[in-house]
Amino acid sequence: SQQGEEDPQALSIQEGENATMNCSYKTSINNLQWYRQNSGRGLVHLILIRSNEREKHSGRLRVTLDTSKKSSSLLITASRAADTASYFCATLGNNAGNMLTFGGGTRLMVKP
Amino acid sequence: NAGVTQTPKFQVLKTGQSMTLQCAQDMNHEYMSWYRQDPGMGLRLIHYSVGAGITDQGEVPNGYNVSRSTTEDFPLRLLSAAPSQTSVYFCASSYFGDTEAFFGQGTRLTVV
């Protein structure tokens, strides 16, 4: 079963606009990670936020984490056509031996 | 560094055939894992390893075997291929369990 669920499932915006994707999860976590997947390629790590952190930035990416609501959001500012991809959140549980559990992803299309 | 290398990139099997998907990493990572990705879904964990000689089952292990004789290699064996195993398979590695994961480019498997 999937731990995380992304919302929306698909998002289409114009270049220059901001894109926001949300992730909800069910059980307590050690950390939450966001990955990008270009069509037909492997996943690329974007950002990791630990359970005791509330916000992290990396370039045009901003991630927030609300452990009380068991949710996270990924904001991409000033989007570019090259940002077109699927974005996945993945959670790592607190138990020893836990591995990443992925959500179903958000397909982002940025129109030039 | 090559990162995580998966072979082959594409494979067609007949029902009942067996095969091994190869995965190698050159980053001296302890943690390695296999995921499958089906259309419109996120990644589901098949098997994982927290170090050489140690393997464990993930969410969907049936029909697959793994072994970890070296730190670098983590092959995935399909014992008797079934059409339900048609999927894209990703291998991933990480230094620790709670750090970012690096993914291979995937193996697209079709079972007819």
PDB file of C-alpha atoms in Angstrom:
ATOM      1  CA  SER A   1       0.000   0.000   0.000  1.00  0.00           C
ATOM      2  CA  GLN A   2       1.185   3.500  -0.742  1.00  0.00           C
ATOM      3  CA  GLN A   3       2.141   5.667   2.189  1.00  0.00           C
ATOM      4  CA  GLY A   4       2.050   8.957   0.365  1.00  0.00           C
ATOM      5  CA  GLU A   5      -0.556  10.343  -1.948  1.00  0.00           C
ATOM      6  CA  GLU A   6       0.102  13.330  -4.172  1.00  0.00           C
ATOM      7  CA  ASP A   7      -2.409  15.940  -5.132  1.00  0.00           C
ATOM      8  CA  PRO A   8      -3.150  16.901  -7.827  1.00  0.00           C
ATOM      9  CA  GLN A   9      -2.467  13.885 -10.018  1.00  0.00           C
ATOM     10  CA  ALA A  10      -1.828  16.193 -12.961  1.00  0.00           C
ATOM     11  CA  LEU A  11      -1.030  19.888 -13.249  1.00  0.00           C
ATOM     12  CA  SER A  12      -0.663  22.078 -16.333  1.00  0.00           C
ATOM     13  CA  ILE A  13       0.716  25.616 -16.056  1.00  0.00           C
ATOM     14  CA  GLN A  14       2.375  28.281 -18.176  1.00  0.00           C
ATOM     15  CA  GLU A  15       6.079  28.970 -18.055  1.00  0.00           C
ATOM     16  CA  GLY A  16       6.867  31.502 -15.361  1.00  0.00           C
ATOM     17  CA  GLU A  17       4.012  30.453 -13.096  1.00  0.00           C
ATOM     18  CA  ASN A  18       4.490  28.694  -9.773  1.00  0.00           C
ATOM     19  CA  ALA A  19       3.591  25.019  -9.335  1.00  0.00           C
ATOM     20  CA  THR A  20       2.460  23.560  -6.030  1.00  0.00           C
ATOM     21  CA  MET A  21       2.164  19.857  -5.351  1.00  0.00           C
ATOM     22  CA  ASN A  22       0.924  18.307  -2.141  1.00  0.00           C
ATOM     23  CA  CYS A  23       1.655  15.010  -0.443  1.00  0.00           C
ATOM     24  CA  SER A  24      -0.221  13.356   2.392  1.00  0.00           C
ATOM     25  CA  TYR A  25       0.943  10.322   4.329  1.00  0.00           C
ATOM     26  CA  LYS A  26      -0.448   8.023   6.982  1.00  0.00           C
ATOM     27  CA  THR A  27       2.131   7.031   9.589  1.00  0.00           C
ATOM     28  CA  SER A  28       4.931   8.774  11.471  1.00  0.00           C
ATOM     29  CA  ILE A  29       8.074   9.411   9.470  1.00  0.00           C
ATOM     30  CA  ASN A  30      11.813   9.861   9.839  1.00  0.00           C
ATOM     31  CA  ASN A  31      11.997  12.026   6.742  1.00  0.00           C
ATOM     32  CA  LEU A  32      10.142  12.894   3.545  1.00  0.00           C
ATOM     33  CA  GLN A  33      11.823  13.200   0.161  1.00  0.00           C
ATOM     34  CA  TRP A  34      10.786  14.571  -3.218  1.00  0.00           C
ATOM     35  CA  TYR A  35      11.956  13.068  -6.503  1.00  0.00           C
ATOM     36  CA  ARG A  36      11.561  14.053 -10.143  1.00  0.00           C
ATOM     37  CA  GLN A  37      11.147  11.608 -13.009  1.00  0.00           C
ATOM     38  CA  ASN A  38      11.467  12.679 -16.604  1.00  0.00           C
ATOM     39  CA  SER A  39       9.620  10.536 -19.116  1.00  0.00           C
ATOM     40  CA  GLY A  40      11.292   7.163 -19.551  1.00  0.00           C
ATOM     41  CA  ARG A  41      14.068   7.933 -17.078  1.00  0.00           C
ATOM     42  CA  GLY A  42      15.011   7.080 -13.526  1.00  0.00           C
ATOM     43  CA  LEU A  43      14.140   9.136 -10.471  1.00  0.00           C
ATOM     44  CA  VAL A  44      16.311  12.033  -9.411  1.00  0.00           C
ATOM     45  CA  HIS A  45      16.436  13.207  -5.802  1.00  0.00           C
ATOM     46  CA  LEU A  46      15.349  16.824  -5.293  1.00  0.00           C
ATOM     47  CA  ILE A  47      15.163  17.514  -1.587  1.00  0.00           C
ATOM     48  CA  LEU A  48      14.965  15.748   1.787  1.00  0.00           C
ATOM     49  CA  ILE A  49      13.195  17.210   4.816  1.00  0.00           C
ATOM     50  CA  ARG A  50      13.470  15.586   8.232  1.00  0.00           C
ATOM     51  CA  SER A  51      10.580  15.197  10.646  1.00  0.00           C
ATOM     52  CA  ASN A  52      11.924  17.948  12.924  1.00  0.00           C
ATOM     53  CA  GLU A  53      12.169  20.447  10.062  1.00  0.00           C
ATOM     54  CA  ARG A  54       9.324  22.602   8.791  1.00  0.00           C
ATOM     55  CA  GLU A  55      10.714  24.142   5.621  1.00  0.00           C
ATOM     56  CA  LYS A  56      13.650  23.710   3.248  1.00  0.00           C
ATOM     57  CA  HIS A  57      14.778  25.532   0.145  1.00  0.00           C
ATOM     58  CA  SER A  58      16.892  24.467  -2.788  1.00  0.00           C
ATOM     59  CA  GLY A  59      17.161  26.903  -5.672  1.00  0.00           C
ATOM     60  CA  ARG A  60      13.641  27.381  -7.059  1.00  0.00           C
ATOM     61  CA  LEU A  61      12.268  24.599  -4.848  1.00  0.00           C
ATOM     62  CA  ARG A  62      10.579  25.119  -1.512  1.00  0.00           C
ATOM     63  CA  VAL A  63       9.356  22.195   0.575  1.00  0.00           C
ATOM     64  CA  THR A  64       7.234  22.414   3.688  1.00  0.00           C
ATOM     65  CA  LEU A  65       6.373  19.682   6.165  1.00  0.00           C
ATOM     66  CA  ASP A  66       3.507  19.656   8.650  1.00  0.00           C
ATOM     67  CA  THR A  67       3.811  16.525  10.774  1.00  0.00           C
ATOM     68  CA  SER A  68       0.624  17.334  12.697  1.00  0.00           C
ATOM     69  CA  LYS A  69      -1.342  17.143   9.449  1.00  0.00           C
ATOM     70  CA  LYS A  70       0.910  14.462   7.951  1.00  0.00           C
ATOM     71  CA  SER A  71       1.378  16.504   4.819  1.00  0.00           C
ATOM     72  CA  SER A  72       4.049  18.154   2.728  1.00  0.00           C
ATOM     73  CA  SER A  73       4.086  20.504  -0.218  1.00  0.00           C
ATOM     74  CA  LEU A  74       6.563  21.139  -2.998  1.00  0.00           C
ATOM     75  CA  LEU A  75       6.590  24.591  -4.583  1.00  0.00           C
ATOM     76  CA  ILE A  76       8.454  25.222  -7.819  1.00  0.00           C
ATOM     77  CA  THR A  77       8.755  28.936  -8.471  1.00  0.00           C
ATOM     78  CA  ALA A  78       9.110  30.586 -11.880  1.00  0.00           C
ATOM     79  CA  SER A  79       8.584  27.288 -13.674  1.00  0.00           C
ATOM     80  CA  ARG A  80      10.341  26.419 -16.926  1.00  0.00           C
ATOM     81  CA  ALA A  81       9.433  24.033 -19.725  1.00  0.00           C
ATOM     82  CA  ALA A  82      12.328  21.848 -18.524  1.00  0.00           C
ATOM     83  CA  ASP A  83      10.453  21.317 -15.239  1.00  0.00           C
ATOM     84  CA  THR A  84       7.941  19.163 -17.117  1.00  0.00           C
ATOM     85  CA  ALA A  85       8.141  15.784 -15.364  1.00  0.00           C
ATOM     86  CA  SER A  86       6.453  13.596 -12.764  1.00  0.00           C
ATOM     87  CA  TYR A  87       7.122  14.461  -9.145  1.00  0.00           C
ATOM     88  CA  PHE A  88       6.956  11.912  -6.350  1.00  0.00           C
ATOM     89  CA  CYS A  89       7.020  12.209  -2.624  1.00  0.00           C
ATOM     90  CA  ALA A  90       8.550   9.358  -0.649  1.00  0.00           C
ATOM     91  CA  THR A  91       8.461   8.780   3.072  1.00  0.00           C
ATOM     92  CA  LEU A  92      10.842   6.918   5.333  1.00  0.00           C
ATOM     93  CA  GLY A  93       9.303   5.409   8.443  1.00  0.00           C
ATOM     94  CA  ASN A  94      10.806   5.369  11.901  1.00  0.00           C
ATOM     95  CA  ASN A  95      11.273   1.628  12.307  1.00  0.00           C
ATOM     96  CA  ALA A  96      14.660   0.025  11.736  1.00  0.00           C
ATOM     97  CA  GLY A  97      14.964  -1.386   8.246  1.00  0.00           C
ATOM     98  CA  ASN A  98      12.268   0.882   6.840  1.00  0.00           C
ATOM     99  CA  MET A  99      12.723   1.777   3.203  1.00  0.00           C
ATOM    100  CA  LEU A 100      11.247   4.582   1.113  1.00  0.00           C
ATOM    101  CA  THR A 101       7.534   4.343   0.328  1.00  0.00           C
ATOM    102  CA  PHE A 102       6.394   6.311  -2.707  1.00  0.00           C
ATOM    103  CA  GLY A 103       3.175   8.038  -3.621  1.00  0.00           C
ATOM    104  CA  GLY A 104       1.532   7.896  -7.018  1.00  0.00           C
ATOM    105  CA  GLY A 105       3.085  11.136  -8.258  1.00  0.00           C
ATOM    106  CA  THR A 106       2.003  14.409  -9.825  1.00  0.00           C
ATOM    107  CA  ARG A 107       2.473  14.856 -13.569  1.00  0.00           C
ATOM    108  CA  LEU A 108       3.507  18.444 -14.196  1.00  0.00           C
ATOM    109  CA  MET A 109       3.370  20.005 -17.637  1.00  0.00           C
ATOM    110  CA  VAL A 110       4.861  23.453 -18.104  1.00  0.00           C
ATOM    111  CA  LYS A 111       3.811  25.049 -21.379  1.00  0.00           C
ATOM    112  CA  PRO A 112       6.261  27.423 -23.052  1.00  0.00           C
TER     113      PRO A 112
ATOM    114  CA  ASN B   1      31.433   7.583 -11.024  1.00  0.00           C
ATOM    115  CA  ALA B   2      28.804   5.684 -12.985  1.00  0.00           C
ATOM    116  CA  GLY B   3      26.305   5.741 -10.089  1.00  0.00           C
ATOM    117  CA  VAL B   4      23.683   2.990 -10.318  1.00  0.00           C
ATOM    118  CA  THR B   5      23.820   0.892 -13.471  1.00  0.00           C
ATOM    119  CA  GLN B   6      21.014  -1.412 -14.539  1.00  0.00           C
ATOM    120  CA  THR B   7      21.095  -3.953 -17.330  1.00  0.00           C
ATOM    121  CA  PRO B   8      19.361  -4.687 -19.594  1.00  0.00           C
ATOM    122  CA  LYS B   9      17.362  -1.561 -20.442  1.00  0.00           C
ATOM    123  CA  PHE B  10      14.669  -3.543 -22.260  1.00  0.00           C
ATOM    124  CA  GLN B  11      13.654  -7.196 -22.125  1.00  0.00           C
ATOM    125  CA  VAL B  12      10.844  -9.314 -23.535  1.00  0.00           C
ATOM    126  CA  LEU B  13      10.198 -12.662 -21.883  1.00  0.00           C
ATOM    127  CA  LYS B  14       7.793 -15.481 -22.539  1.00  0.00           C
ATOM    128  CA  THR B  15       5.577 -16.661 -19.713  1.00  0.00           C
ATOM    129  CA  GLY B  16       7.454 -19.168 -17.597  1.00  0.00           C
ATOM    130  CA  GLN B  17      10.947 -18.018 -18.537  1.00  0.00           C
ATOM    131  CA  SER B  18      13.381 -16.898 -15.899  1.00  0.00           C
ATOM    132  CA  MET B  19      15.887 -14.074 -16.005  1.00  0.00           C
ATOM    133  CA  THR B  20      18.081 -11.881 -13.860  1.00  0.00           C
ATOM    134  CA  LEU B  21      18.032  -8.099 -13.826  1.00  0.00           C
ATOM    135  CA  GLN B  22      21.431  -6.721 -12.952  1.00  0.00           C
ATOM    136  CA  CYS B  23      22.130  -3.765 -10.699  1.00  0.00           C
ATOM    137  CA  ALA B  24      25.530  -2.401  -9.753  1.00  0.00           C
ATOM    138  CA  GLN B  25      26.589   0.720  -7.865  1.00  0.00           C
ATOM    139  CA  ASP B  26      30.039   2.214  -7.451  1.00  0.00           C
ATOM    140  CA  MET B  27      29.327   4.570  -4.552  1.00  0.00           C
ATOM    141  CA  ASN B  28      30.038   2.067  -1.741  1.00  0.00           C
ATOM    142  CA  HIS B  29      26.431   2.342  -0.570  1.00  0.00           C
ATOM    143  CA  GLU B  30      25.218  -0.125   2.019  1.00  0.00           C
ATOM    144  CA  TYR B  31      21.516   0.108   1.190  1.00  0.00           C
ATOM    145  CA  MET B  32      20.155  -1.210  -2.098  1.00  0.00           C
ATOM    146  CA  SER B  33      16.606  -1.862  -3.212  1.00  0.00           C
ATOM    147  CA  TRP B  34      14.421  -2.925  -6.116  1.00  0.00           C
ATOM    148  CA  TYR B  35      11.165  -1.211  -7.032  1.00  0.00           C
ATOM    149  CA  ARG B  36       8.628  -1.782  -9.754  1.00  0.00           C
ATOM    150  CA  GLN B  37       6.632   1.000 -11.377  1.00  0.00           C
ATOM    151  CA  ASP B  38       3.331   0.330 -13.085  1.00  0.00           C
ATOM    152  CA  PRO B  39       1.412   2.853 -15.224  1.00  0.00           C
ATOM    153  CA  GLY B  40      -0.131   5.644 -13.201  1.00  0.00           C
ATOM    154  CA  MET B  41       1.319   4.330  -9.984  1.00  0.00           C
ATOM    155  CA  GLY B  42       4.229   5.153  -7.803  1.00  0.00           C
ATOM    156  CA  LEU B  43       7.050   2.777  -7.046  1.00  0.00           C
ATOM    157  CA  ARG B  44       6.453  -0.338  -5.000  1.00  0.00           C
ATOM    158  CA  LEU B  45       9.258  -1.994  -3.068  1.00  0.00           C
ATOM    159  CA  ILE B  46      10.075  -5.572  -4.076  1.00  0.00           C
ATOM    160  CA  HIS B  47      13.191  -6.484  -2.037  1.00  0.00           C
ATOM    161  CA  TYR B  48      15.904  -4.586  -0.286  1.00  0.00           C
ATOM    162  CA  SER B  49      19.285  -5.068   1.353  1.00  0.00           C
ATOM    163  CA  VAL B  50      20.960  -3.162   4.178  1.00  0.00           C
ATOM    164  CA  GLY B  51      24.366  -4.659   3.510  1.00  0.00           C
ATOM    165  CA  ALA B  52      26.233  -7.543   1.911  1.00  0.00           C
ATOM    166  CA  GLY B  53      24.721 -10.861   2.947  1.00  0.00           C
ATOM    167  CA  ILE B  54      21.475  -9.282   4.218  1.00  0.00           C
ATOM    168  CA  THR B  55      18.234  -9.124   2.247  1.00  0.00           C
ATOM    169  CA  ASP B  56      14.597  -8.654   3.147  1.00  0.00           C
ATOM    170  CA  GLN B  57      11.200  -8.552   1.498  1.00  0.00           C
ATOM    171  CA  GLY B  58       9.347  -5.425   0.566  1.00  0.00           C
ATOM    172  CA  GLU B  59       5.716  -4.834  -0.319  1.00  0.00           C
ATOM    173  CA  VAL B  60       5.499  -7.067  -3.433  1.00  0.00           C
ATOM    174  CA  PRO B  61       8.152  -9.846  -3.175  1.00  0.00           C
ATOM    175  CA  ASN B  62       6.257 -12.786  -4.662  1.00  0.00           C
ATOM    176  CA  GLY B  63       7.846 -14.190  -7.805  1.00  0.00           C
ATOM    177  CA  TYR B  64      11.208 -12.510  -7.204  1.00  0.00           C
ATOM    178  CA  ASN B  65      14.454 -13.500  -5.502  1.00  0.00           C
ATOM    179  CA  VAL B  66      17.488 -11.434  -4.582  1.00  0.00           C
ATOM    180  CA  SER B  67      20.950 -11.975  -3.161  1.00  0.00           C
ATOM    181  CA  ARG B  68      23.689  -9.594  -2.023  1.00  0.00           C
ATOM    182  CA  SER B  69      27.064 -11.266  -2.129  1.00  0.00           C
ATOM    183  CA  THR B  70      28.988  -7.998  -2.586  1.00  0.00           C
ATOM    184  CA  THR B  71      28.399  -4.377  -1.634  1.00  0.00           C
ATOM    185  CA  GLU B  72      28.319  -3.366  -5.295  1.00  0.00           C
ATOM    186  CA  ASP B  73      25.833  -5.825  -6.819  1.00  0.00           C
ATOM    187  CA  PHE B  74      22.194  -6.578  -6.127  1.00  0.00           C
ATOM    188  CA  PRO B  75      20.634  -8.775  -8.834  1.00  0.00           C
ATOM    189  CA  LEU B  76      16.896  -9.412  -9.060  1.00  0.00           C
ATOM    190  CA  ARG B  77      15.790 -12.823 -10.307  1.00  0.00           C
ATOM    191  CA  LEU B  78      12.423 -13.576 -11.847  1.00  0.00           C
ATOM    192  CA  LEU B  79      11.837 -17.251 -11.201  1.00  0.00           C
ATOM    193  CA  SER B  80       9.006 -17.967 -13.657  1.00  0.00           C
ATOM    194  CA  ALA B  81       7.865 -14.848 -15.480  1.00  0.00           C
ATOM    195  CA  ALA B  82       4.157 -13.992 -15.560  1.00  0.00           C
ATOM    196  CA  PRO B  83       2.328 -11.263 -17.536  1.00  0.00           C
ATOM    197  CA  SER B  84       1.584  -9.533 -14.197  1.00  0.00           C
ATOM    198  CA  GLN B  85       5.320  -8.879 -13.891  1.00  0.00           C
ATOM    199  CA  THR B  86       5.272  -6.636 -16.954  1.00  0.00           C
ATOM    200  CA  SER B  87       6.565  -3.398 -15.485  1.00  0.00           C
ATOM    201  CA  VAL B  88       9.462  -0.996 -15.272  1.00  0.00           C
ATOM    202  CA  TYR B  89      11.994  -2.045 -12.650  1.00  0.00           C
ATOM    203  CA  PHE B  90      14.224   0.385 -10.812  1.00  0.00           C
ATOM    204  CA  CYS B  91      17.212  -0.328  -8.640  1.00  0.00           C
ATOM    205  CA  ALA B  92      18.246   2.229  -6.025  1.00  0.00           C
ATOM    206  CA  SER B  93      21.049   2.656  -3.526  1.00  0.00           C
ATOM    207  CA  SER B  94      21.758   4.928  -0.597  1.00  0.00           C
ATOM    208  CA  TYR B  95      24.606   5.400   1.858  1.00  0.00           C
ATOM    209  CA  PHE B  96      22.372   5.062   4.885  1.00  0.00           C
ATOM    210  CA  GLY B  97      18.702   4.191   5.175  1.00  0.00           C
ATOM    211  CA  ASP B  98      17.737   7.796   5.924  1.00  0.00           C
ATOM    212  CA  THR B  99      19.683   9.536   3.171  1.00  0.00           C
ATOM    213  CA  GLU B 100      18.839  10.309  -0.446  1.00  0.00           C
ATOM    214  CA  ALA B 101      18.487   7.411  -2.839  1.00  0.00           C
ATOM    215  CA  PHE B 102      20.168   7.176  -6.228  1.00  0.00           C
ATOM    216  CA  PHE B 103      18.244   5.390  -8.957  1.00  0.00           C
ATOM    217  CA  GLY B 104      19.258   3.503 -12.043  1.00  0.00           C
ATOM    218  CA  GLN B 105      17.692   4.266 -15.414  1.00  0.00           C
ATOM    219  CA  GLY B 106      15.295   1.342 -15.196  1.00  0.00           C
ATOM    220  CA  THR B 107      14.619  -1.921 -16.996  1.00  0.00           C
ATOM    221  CA  ARG B 108      11.438  -2.101 -19.044  1.00  0.00           C
ATOM    222  CA  LEU B 109      10.232  -5.714 -18.901  1.00  0.00           C
ATOM    223  CA  THR B 110       7.422  -7.157 -20.984  1.00  0.00           C
ATOM    224  CA  VAL B 111       6.160 -10.676 -20.342  1.00  0.00           C
ATOM    225  CA  VAL B 112       4.080 -12.161 -23.152  1.00  0.00           C
TER     226      VAL B 112
END
